[in-house]
JSON list of C-alpha atoms in Angstrom, two decimals:
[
{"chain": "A", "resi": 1, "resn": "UNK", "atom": "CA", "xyz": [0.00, 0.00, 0.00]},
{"chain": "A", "resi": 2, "resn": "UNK", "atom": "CA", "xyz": [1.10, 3.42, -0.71]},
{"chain": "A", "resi": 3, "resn": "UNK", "atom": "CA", "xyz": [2.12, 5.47, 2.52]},
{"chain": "A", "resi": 4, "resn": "UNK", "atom": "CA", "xyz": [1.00, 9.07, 2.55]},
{"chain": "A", "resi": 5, "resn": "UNK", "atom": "CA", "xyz": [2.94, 10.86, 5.35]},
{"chain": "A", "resi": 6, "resn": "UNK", "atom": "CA", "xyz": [2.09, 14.43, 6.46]},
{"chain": "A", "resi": 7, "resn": "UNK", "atom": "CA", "xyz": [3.75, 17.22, 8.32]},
{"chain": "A", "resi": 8, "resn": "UNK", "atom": "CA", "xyz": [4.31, 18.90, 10.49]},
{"chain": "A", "resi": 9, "resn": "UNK", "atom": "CA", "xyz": [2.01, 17.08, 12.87]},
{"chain": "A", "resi": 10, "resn": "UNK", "atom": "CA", "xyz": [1.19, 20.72, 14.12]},
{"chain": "A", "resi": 11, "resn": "UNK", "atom": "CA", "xyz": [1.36, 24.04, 12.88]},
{"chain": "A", "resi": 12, "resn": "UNK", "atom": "CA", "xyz": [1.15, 26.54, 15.31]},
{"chain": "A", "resi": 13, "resn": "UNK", "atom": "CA", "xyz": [-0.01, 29.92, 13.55]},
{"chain": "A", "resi": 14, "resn": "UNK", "atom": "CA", "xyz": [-1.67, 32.73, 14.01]},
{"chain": "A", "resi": 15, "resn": "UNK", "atom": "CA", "xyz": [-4.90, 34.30, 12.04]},
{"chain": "A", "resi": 16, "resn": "UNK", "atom": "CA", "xyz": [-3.60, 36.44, 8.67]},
{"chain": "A", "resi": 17, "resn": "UNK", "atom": "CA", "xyz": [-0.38, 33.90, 8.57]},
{"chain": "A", "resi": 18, "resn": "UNK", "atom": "CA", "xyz": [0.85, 31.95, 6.15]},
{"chain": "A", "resi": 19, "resn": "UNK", "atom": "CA", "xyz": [-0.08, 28.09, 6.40]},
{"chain": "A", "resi": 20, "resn": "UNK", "atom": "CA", "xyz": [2.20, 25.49, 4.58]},
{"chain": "A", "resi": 21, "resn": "UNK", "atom": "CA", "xyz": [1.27, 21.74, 4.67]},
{"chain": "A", "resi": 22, "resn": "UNK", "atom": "CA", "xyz": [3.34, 18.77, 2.93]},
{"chain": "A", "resi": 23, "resn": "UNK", "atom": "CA", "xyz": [2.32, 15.31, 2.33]},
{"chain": "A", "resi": 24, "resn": "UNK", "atom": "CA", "xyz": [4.73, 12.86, 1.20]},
{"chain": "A", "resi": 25, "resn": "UNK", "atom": "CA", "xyz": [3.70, 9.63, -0.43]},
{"chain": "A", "resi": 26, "resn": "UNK", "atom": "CA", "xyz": [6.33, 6.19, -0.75]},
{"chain": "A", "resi": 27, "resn": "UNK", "atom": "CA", "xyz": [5.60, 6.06, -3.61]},
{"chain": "A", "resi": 28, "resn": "UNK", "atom": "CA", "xyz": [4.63, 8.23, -7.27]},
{"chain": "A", "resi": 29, "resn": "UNK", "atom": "CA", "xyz": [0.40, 9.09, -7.16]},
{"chain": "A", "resi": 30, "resn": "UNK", "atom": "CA", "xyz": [0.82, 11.05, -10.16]},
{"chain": "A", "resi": 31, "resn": "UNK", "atom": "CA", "xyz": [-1.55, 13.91, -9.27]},
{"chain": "A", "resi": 32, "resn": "UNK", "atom": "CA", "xyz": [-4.18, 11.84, -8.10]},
{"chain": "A", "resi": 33, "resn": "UNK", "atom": "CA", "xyz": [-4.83, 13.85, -4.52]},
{"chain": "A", "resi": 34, "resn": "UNK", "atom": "CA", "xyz": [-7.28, 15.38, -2.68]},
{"chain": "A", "resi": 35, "resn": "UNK", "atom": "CA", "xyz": [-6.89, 17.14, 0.73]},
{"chain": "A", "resi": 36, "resn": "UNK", "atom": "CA", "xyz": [-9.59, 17.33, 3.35]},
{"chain": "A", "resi": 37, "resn": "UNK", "atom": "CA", "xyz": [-10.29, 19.60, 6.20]},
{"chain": "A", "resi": 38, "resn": "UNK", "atom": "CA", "xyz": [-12.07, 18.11, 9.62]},
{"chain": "A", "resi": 39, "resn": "UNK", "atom": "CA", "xyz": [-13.25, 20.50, 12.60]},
{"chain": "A", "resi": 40, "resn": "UNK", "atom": "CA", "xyz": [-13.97, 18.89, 15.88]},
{"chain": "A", "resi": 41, "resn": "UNK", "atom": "CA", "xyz": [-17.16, 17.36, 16.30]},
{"chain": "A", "resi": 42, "resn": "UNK", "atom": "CA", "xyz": [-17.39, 17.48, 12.12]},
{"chain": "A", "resi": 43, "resn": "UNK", "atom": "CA", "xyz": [-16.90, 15.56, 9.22]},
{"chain": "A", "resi": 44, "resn": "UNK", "atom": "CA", "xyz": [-14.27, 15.89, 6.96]},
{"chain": "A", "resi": 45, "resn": "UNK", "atom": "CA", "xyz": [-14.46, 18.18, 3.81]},
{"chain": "A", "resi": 46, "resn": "UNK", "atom": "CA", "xyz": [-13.53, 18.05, 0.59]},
{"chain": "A", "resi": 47, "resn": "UNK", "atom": "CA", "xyz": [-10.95, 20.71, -0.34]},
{"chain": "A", "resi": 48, "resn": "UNK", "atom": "CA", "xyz": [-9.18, 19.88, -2.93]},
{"chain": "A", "resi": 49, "resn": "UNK", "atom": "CA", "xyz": [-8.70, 17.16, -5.43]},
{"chain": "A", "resi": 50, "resn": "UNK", "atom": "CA", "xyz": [-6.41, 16.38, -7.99]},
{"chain": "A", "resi": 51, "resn": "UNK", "atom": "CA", "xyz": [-3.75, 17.69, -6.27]},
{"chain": "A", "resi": 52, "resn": "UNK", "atom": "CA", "xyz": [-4.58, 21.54, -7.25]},
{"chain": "A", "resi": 53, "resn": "UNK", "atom": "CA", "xyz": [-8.10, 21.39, -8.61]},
{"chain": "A", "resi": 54, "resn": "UNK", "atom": "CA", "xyz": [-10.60, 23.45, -5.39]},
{"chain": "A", "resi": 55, "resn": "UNK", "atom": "CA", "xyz": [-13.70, 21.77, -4.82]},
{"chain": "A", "resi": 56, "resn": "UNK", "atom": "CA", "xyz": [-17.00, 23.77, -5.36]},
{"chain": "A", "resi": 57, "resn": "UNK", "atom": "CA", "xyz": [-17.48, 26.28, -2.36]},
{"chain": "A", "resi": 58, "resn": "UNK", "atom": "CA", "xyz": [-13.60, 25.78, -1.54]},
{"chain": "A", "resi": 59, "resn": "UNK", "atom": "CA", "xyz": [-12.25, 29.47, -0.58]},
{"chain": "A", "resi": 60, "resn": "UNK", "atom": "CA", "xyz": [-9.32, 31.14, -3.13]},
{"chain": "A", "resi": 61, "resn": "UNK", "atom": "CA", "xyz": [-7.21, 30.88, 0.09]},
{"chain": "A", "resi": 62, "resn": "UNK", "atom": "CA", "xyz": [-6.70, 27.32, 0.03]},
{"chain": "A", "resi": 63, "resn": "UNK", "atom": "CA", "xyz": [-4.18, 26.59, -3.03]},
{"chain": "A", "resi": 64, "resn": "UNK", "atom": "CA", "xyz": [-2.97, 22.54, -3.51]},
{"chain": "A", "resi": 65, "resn": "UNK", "atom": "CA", "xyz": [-0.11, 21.87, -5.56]},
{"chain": "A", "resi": 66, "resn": "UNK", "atom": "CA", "xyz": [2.83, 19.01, -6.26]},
{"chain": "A", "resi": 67, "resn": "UNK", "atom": "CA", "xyz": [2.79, 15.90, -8.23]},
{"chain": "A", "resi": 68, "resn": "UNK", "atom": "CA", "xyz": [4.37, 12.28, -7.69]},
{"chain": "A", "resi": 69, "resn": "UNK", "atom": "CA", "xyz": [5.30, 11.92, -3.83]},
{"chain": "A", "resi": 70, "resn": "UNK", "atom": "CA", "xyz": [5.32, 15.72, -2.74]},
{"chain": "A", "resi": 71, "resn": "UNK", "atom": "CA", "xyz": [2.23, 17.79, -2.30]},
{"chain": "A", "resi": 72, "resn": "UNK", "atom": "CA", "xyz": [1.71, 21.02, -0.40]},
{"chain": "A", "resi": 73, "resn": "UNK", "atom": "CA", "xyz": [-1.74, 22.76, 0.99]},
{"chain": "A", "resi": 74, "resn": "UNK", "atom": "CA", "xyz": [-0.87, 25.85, 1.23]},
{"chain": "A", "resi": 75, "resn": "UNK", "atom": "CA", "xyz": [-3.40, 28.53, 2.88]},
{"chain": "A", "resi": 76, "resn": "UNK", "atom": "CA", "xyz": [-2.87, 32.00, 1.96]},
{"chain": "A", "resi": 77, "resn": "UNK", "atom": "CA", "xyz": [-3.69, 33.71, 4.95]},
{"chain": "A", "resi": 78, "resn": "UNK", "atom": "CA", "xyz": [-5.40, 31.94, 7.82]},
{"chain": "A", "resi": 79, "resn": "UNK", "atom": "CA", "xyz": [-9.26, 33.06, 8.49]},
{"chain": "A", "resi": 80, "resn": "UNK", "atom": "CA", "xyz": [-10.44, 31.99, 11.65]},
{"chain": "A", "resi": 81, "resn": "UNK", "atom": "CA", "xyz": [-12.21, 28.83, 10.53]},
{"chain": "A", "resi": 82, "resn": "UNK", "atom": "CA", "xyz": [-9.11, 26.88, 9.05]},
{"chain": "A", "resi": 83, "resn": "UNK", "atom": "CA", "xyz": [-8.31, 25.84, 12.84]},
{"chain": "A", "resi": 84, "resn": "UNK", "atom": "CA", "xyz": [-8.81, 22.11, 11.89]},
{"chain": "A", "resi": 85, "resn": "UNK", "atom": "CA", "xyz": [-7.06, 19.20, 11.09]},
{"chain": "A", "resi": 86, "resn": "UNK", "atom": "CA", "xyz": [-6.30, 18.25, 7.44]},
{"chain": "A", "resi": 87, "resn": "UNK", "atom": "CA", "xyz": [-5.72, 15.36, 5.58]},
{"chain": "A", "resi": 88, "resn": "UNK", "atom": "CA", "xyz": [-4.21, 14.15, 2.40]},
{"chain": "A", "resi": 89, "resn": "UNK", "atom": "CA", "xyz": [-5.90, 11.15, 0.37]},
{"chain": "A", "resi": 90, "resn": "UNK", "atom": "CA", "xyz": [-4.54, 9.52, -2.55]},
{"chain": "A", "resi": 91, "resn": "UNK", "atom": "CA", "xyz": [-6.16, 7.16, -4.94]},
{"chain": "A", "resi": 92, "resn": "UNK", "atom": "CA", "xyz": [-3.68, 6.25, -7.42]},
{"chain": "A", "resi": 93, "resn": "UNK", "atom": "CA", "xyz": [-3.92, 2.98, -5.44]},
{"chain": "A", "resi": 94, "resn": "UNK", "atom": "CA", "xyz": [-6.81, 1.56, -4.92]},
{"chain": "A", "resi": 95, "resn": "UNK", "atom": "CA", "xyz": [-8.06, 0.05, -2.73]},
{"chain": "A", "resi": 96, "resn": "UNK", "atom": "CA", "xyz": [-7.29, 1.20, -0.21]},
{"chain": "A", "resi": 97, "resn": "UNK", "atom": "CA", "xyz": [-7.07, 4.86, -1.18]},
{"chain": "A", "resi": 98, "resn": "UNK", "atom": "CA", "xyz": [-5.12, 5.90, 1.84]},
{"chain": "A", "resi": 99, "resn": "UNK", "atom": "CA", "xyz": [-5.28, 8.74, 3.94]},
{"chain": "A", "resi": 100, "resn": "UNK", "atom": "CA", "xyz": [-2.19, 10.50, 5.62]},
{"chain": "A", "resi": 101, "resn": "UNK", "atom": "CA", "xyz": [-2.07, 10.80, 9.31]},
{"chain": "A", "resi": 102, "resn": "UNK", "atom": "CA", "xyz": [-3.28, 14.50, 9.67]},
{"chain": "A", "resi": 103, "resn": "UNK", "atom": "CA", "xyz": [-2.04, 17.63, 10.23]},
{"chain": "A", "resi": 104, "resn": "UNK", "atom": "CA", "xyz": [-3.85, 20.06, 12.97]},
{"chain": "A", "resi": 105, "resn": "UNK", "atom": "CA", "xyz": [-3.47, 23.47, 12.11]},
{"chain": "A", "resi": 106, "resn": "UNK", "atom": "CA", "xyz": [-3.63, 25.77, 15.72]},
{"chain": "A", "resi": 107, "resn": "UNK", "atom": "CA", "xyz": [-4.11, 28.97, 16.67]},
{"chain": "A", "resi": 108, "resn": "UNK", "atom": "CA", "xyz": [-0.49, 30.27, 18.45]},
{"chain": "B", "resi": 1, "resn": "UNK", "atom": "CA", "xyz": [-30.19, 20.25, 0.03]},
{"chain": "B", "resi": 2, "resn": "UNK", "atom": "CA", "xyz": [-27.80, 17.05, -0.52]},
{"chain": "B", "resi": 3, "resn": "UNK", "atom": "CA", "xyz": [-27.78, 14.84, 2.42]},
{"chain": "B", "resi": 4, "resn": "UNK", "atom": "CA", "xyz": [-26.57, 11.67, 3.54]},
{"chain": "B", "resi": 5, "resn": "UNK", "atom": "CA", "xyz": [-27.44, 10.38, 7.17]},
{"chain": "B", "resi": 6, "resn": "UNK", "atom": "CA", "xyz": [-26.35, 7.19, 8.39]},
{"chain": "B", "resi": 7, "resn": "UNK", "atom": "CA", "xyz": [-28.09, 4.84, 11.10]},
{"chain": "B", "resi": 8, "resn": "UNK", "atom": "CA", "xyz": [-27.28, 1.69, 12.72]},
{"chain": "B", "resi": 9, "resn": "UNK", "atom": "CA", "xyz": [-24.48, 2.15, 14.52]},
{"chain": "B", "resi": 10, "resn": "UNK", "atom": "CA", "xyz": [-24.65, 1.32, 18.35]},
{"chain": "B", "resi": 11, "resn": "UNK", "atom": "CA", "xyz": [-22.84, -1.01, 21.02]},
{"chain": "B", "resi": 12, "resn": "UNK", "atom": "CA", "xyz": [-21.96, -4.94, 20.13]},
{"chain": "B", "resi": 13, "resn": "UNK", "atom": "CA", "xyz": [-20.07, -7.77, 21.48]},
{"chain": "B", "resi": 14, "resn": "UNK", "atom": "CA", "xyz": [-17.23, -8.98, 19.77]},
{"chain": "B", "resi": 15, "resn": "UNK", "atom": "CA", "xyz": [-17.92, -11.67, 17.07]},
{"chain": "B", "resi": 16, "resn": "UNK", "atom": "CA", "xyz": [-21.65, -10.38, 16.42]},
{"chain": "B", "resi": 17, "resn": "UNK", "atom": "CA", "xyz": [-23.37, -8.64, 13.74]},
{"chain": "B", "resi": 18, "resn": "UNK", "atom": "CA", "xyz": [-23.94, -4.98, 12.69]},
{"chain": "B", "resi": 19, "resn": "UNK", "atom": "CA", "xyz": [-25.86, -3.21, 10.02]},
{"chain": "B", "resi": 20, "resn": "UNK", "atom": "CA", "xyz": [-25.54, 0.42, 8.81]},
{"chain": "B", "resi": 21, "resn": "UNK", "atom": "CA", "xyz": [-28.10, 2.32, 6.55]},
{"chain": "B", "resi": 22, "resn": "UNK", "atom": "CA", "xyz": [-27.36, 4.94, 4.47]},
{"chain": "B", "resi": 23, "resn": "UNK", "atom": "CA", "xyz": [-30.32, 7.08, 3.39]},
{"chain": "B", "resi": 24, "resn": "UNK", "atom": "CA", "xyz": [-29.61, 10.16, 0.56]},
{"chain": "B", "resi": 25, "resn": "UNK", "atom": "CA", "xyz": [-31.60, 12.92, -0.21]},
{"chain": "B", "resi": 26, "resn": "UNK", "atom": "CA", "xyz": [-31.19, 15.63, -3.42]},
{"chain": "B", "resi": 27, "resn": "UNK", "atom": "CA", "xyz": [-29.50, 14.43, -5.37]},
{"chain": "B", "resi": 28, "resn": "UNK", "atom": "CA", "xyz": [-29.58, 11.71, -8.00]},
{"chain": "B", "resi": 29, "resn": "UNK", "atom": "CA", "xyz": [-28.55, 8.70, -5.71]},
{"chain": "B", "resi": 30, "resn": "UNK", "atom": "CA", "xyz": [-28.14, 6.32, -9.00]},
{"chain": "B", "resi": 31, "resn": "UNK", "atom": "CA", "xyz": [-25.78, 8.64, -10.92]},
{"chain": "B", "resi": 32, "resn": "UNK", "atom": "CA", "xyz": [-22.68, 8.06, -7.70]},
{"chain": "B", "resi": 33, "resn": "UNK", "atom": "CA", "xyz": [-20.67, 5.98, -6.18]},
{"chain": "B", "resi": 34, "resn": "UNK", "atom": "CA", "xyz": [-20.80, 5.96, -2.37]},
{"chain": "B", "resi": 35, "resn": "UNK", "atom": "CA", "xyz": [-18.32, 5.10, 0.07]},
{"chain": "B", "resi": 36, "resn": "UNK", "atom": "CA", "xyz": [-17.67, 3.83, 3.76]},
{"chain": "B", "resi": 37, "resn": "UNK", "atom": "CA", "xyz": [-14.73, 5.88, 5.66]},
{"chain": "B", "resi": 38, "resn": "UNK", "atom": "CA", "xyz": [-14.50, 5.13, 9.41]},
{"chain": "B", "resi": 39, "resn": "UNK", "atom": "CA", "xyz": [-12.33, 7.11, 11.99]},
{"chain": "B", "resi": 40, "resn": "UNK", "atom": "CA", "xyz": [-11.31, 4.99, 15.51]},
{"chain": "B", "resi": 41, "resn": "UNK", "atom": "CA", "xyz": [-11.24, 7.28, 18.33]},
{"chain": "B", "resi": 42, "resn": "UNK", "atom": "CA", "xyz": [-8.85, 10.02, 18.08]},
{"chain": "B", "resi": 43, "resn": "UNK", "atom": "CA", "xyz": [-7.42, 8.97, 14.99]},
{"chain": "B", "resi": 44, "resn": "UNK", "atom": "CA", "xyz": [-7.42, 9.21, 11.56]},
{"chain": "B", "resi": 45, "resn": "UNK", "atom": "CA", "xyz": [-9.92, 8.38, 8.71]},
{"chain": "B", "resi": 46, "resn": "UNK", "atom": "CA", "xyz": [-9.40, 4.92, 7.28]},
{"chain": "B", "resi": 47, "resn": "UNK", "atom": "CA", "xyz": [-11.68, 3.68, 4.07]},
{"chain": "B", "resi": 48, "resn": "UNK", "atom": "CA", "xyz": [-13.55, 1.14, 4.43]},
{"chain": "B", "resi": 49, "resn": "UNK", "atom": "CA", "xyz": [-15.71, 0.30, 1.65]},
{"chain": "B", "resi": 50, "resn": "UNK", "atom": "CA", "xyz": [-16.98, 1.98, -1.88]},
{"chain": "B", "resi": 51, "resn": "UNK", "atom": "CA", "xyz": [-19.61, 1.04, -4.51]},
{"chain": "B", "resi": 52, "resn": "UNK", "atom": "CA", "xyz": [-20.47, 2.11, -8.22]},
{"chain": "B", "resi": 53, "resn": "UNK", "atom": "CA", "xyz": [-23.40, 3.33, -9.04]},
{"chain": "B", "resi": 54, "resn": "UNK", "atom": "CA", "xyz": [-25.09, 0.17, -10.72]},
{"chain": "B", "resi": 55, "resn": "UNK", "atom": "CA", "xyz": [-24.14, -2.13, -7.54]},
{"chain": "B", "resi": 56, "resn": "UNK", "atom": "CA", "xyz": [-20.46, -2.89, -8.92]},
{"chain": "B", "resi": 57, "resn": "UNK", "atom": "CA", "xyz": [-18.19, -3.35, -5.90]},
{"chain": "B", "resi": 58, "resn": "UNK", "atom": "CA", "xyz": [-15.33, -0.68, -5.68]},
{"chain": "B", "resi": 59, "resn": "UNK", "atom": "CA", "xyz": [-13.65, -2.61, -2.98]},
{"chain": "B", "resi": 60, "resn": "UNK", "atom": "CA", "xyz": [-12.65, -3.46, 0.58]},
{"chain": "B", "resi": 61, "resn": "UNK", "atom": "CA", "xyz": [-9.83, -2.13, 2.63]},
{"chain": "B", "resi": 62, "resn": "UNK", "atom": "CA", "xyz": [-7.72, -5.32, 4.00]},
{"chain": "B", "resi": 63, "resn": "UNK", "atom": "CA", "xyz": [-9.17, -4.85, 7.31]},
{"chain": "B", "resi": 64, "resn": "UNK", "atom": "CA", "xyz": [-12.34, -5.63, 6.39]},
{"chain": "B", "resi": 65, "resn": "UNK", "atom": "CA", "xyz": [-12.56, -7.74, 3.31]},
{"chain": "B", "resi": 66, "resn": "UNK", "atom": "CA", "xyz": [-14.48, -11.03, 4.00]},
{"chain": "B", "resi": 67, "resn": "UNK", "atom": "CA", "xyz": [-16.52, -9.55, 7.23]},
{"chain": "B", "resi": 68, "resn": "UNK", "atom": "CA", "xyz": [-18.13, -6.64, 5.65]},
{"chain": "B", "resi": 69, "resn": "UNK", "atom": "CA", "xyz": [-20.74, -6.46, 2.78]},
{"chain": "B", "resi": 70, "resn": "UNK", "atom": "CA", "xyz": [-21.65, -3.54, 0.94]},
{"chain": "B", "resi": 71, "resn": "UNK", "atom": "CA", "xyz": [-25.01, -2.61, -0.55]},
{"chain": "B", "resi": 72, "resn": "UNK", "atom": "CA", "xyz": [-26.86, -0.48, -1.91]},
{"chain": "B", "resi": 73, "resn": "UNK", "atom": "CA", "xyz": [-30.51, -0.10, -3.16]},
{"chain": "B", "resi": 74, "resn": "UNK", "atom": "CA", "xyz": [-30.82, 3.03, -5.77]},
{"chain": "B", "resi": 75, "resn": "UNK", "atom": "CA", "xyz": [-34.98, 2.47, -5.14]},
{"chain": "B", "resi": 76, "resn": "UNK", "atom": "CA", "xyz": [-34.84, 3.73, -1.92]},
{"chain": "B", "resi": 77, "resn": "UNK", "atom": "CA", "xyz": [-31.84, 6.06, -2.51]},
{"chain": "B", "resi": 78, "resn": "UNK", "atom": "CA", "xyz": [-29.78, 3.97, 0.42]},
{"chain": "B", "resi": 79, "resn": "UNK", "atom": "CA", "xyz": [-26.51, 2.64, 0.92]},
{"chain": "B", "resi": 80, "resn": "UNK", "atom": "CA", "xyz": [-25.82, 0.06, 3.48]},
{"chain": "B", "resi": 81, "resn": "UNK", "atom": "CA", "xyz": [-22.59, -1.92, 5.43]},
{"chain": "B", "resi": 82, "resn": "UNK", "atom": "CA", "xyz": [-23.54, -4.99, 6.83]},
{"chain": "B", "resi": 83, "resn": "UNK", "atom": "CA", "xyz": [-20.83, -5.95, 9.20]},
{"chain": "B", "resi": 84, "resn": "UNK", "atom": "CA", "xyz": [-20.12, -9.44, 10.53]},
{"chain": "B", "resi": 85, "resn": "UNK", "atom": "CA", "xyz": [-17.32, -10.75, 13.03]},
{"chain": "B", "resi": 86, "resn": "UNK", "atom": "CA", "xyz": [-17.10, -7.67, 14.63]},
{"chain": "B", "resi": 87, "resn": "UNK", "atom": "CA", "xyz": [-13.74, -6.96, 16.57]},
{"chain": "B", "resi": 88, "resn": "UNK", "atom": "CA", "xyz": [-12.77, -4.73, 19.06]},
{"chain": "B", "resi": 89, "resn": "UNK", "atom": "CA", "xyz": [-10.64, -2.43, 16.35]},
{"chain": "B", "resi": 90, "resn": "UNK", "atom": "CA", "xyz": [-13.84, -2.14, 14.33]},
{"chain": "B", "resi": 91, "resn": "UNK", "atom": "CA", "xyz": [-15.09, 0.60, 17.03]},
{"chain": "B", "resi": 92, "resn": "UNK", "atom": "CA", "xyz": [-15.25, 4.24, 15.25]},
{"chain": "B", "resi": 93, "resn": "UNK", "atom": "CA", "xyz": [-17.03, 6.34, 13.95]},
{"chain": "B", "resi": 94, "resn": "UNK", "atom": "CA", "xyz": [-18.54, 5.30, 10.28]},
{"chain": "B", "resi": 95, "resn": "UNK", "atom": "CA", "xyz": [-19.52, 8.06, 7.51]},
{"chain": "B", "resi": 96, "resn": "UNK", "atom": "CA", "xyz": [-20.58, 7.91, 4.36]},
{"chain": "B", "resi": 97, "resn": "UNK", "atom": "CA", "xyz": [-20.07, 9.04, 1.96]},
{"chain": "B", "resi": 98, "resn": "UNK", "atom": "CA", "xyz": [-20.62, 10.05, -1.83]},
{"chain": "B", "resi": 99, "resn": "UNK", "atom": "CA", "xyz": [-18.31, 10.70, -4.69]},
{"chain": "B", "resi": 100, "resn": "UNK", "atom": "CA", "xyz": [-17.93, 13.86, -6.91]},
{"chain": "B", "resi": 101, "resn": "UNK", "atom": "CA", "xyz": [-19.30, 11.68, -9.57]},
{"chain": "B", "resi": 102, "resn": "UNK", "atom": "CA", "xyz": [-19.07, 8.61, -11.79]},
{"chain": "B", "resi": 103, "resn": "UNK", "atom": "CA", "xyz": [-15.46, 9.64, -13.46]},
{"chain": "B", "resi": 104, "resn": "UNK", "atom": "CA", "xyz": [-14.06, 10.53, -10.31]},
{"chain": "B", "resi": 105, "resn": "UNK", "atom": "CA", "xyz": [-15.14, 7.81, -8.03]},
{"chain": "B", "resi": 106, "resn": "UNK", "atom": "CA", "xyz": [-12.61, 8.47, -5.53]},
{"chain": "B", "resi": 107, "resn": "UNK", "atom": "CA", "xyz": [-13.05, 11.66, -4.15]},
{"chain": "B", "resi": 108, "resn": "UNK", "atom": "CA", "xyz": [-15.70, 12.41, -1.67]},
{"chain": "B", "resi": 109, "resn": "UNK", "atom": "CA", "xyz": [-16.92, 15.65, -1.83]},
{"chain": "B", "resi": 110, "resn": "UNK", "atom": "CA", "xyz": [-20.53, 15.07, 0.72]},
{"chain": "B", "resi": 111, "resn": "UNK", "atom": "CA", "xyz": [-19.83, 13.25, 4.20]},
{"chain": "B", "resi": 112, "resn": "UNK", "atom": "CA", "xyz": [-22.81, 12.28, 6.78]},
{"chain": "B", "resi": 113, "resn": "UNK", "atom": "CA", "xyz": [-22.66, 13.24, 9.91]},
{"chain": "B", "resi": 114, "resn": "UNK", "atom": "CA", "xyz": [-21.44, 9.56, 11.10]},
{"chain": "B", "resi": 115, "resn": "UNK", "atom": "CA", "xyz": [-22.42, 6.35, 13.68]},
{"chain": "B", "resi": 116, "resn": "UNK", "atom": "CA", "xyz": [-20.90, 5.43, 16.02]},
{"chain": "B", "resi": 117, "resn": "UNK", "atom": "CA", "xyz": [-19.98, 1.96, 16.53]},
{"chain": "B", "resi": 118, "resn": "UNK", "atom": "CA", "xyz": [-18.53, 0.74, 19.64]},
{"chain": "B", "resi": 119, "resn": "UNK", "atom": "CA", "xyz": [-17.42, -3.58, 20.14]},
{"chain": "B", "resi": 120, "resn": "UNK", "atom": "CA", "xyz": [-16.76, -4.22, 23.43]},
{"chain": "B", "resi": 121, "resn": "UNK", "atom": "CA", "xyz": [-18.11, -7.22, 25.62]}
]
């Protein structure tokens, strides 16, 4: 199975900032790779799939980019809602489709 | 609105039987592929199941294959996981879910609200 592997594990940042997340897969998915954002108490979201393609009602902010093992989210400047964990998801091999670990954006 | 709520879920020994329901709403259930994603307790999401829209099986992850069935009934707009041999590791939280559409079966773009399902004698 194909290993997706995020980081950091936390990114401490505050609103207006910058965010910058990376997802590293063992092995080439092409550009077949969606991101996801989950809030406590939520289910997860569809931002992004494709590896840069926003899904419908996906804010400008949120950009996805890369292609073969290394992907970045990046968020253009951090809104109060995008405290949440995020995930990567490929599905260049499937099943199972994996999902990386997470990475929980915070509020420094 | 588009809407997916899932039912079933709820407290069983180890070894017994489970069965989630699906039910949709606005959209055209027939035209998608739907998936099972589960999340254990403070962790991360983990696929679990996905099916094409006329009833062809996407697949199983490892975990499950050979304990879990998926179904679905485009009649009465519903998806359903029938789960056998429950184990302990099979407690989380269960969603489903529903593809962008029939070319990109893969990504899930509307997500339930969940069920919980606990094992545990």
């Amino acid at each position: 199975d194909i290993v997706l592997t995020q980081s950091p594990a936390t990114l401490s940042l505050s609103p207006g900032e910058r965010a910058t997340l990376s997802c590293r897969a063992s092995q080439s998915v092409s550009s077949y790779l969606a991101w996801y954002q989950q809030k406590p108490g939520q289910a997860p979201r569809l931002l992004v799939y494709d590896a840069s393609s926003r899904a419908a009602d996906t804010p400008a902010r949120f950009s996805g980019s890369g292609s073969g093992t290394d992907f970045t989210l990046t968020i253009s400047s951090l809104e109060p809602e995008d405290f949440a964990v995020y995930y990567c998801h490929q599905r260049r091999n499937w099943p199972p489709g994996t999902f990386g670990q997470g990475t929980k954006v915070e509020i420094k | 609105e588009v809407q997916l709520v899932e039912s079933g879920g709820g407290l069983v020994q180890p070894g017994r039987s489970l069965r989630l329901s699906c039910a949709a709403s606005g959209f055209i259930f027939d035209d998608y592929p739907i998936h099972w994603v589960r999340q254990a307790p403070g962790k991360g999401l983990e696929w679990v199941s996905g099916i094409r829209w006329n009833g062809g099986i996407i697949g199983y992850a490892d975990s499950v294959r050979g304990r879990f069935t998926i179904s679905r009934d485009n009649a009465k707009n519903s998806l359903y996981l029938q789960m056998s041999s429950l184990r302990v590791e099979d407690t989380a939280f269960y969603y489903c879910t529903k593809a962008i559409s029939s070319s990109a079966p893969y990504y899930m773009d509307v997500w339930g609200k969940g069920t919980t399902v606990t094992v545990s004698s």
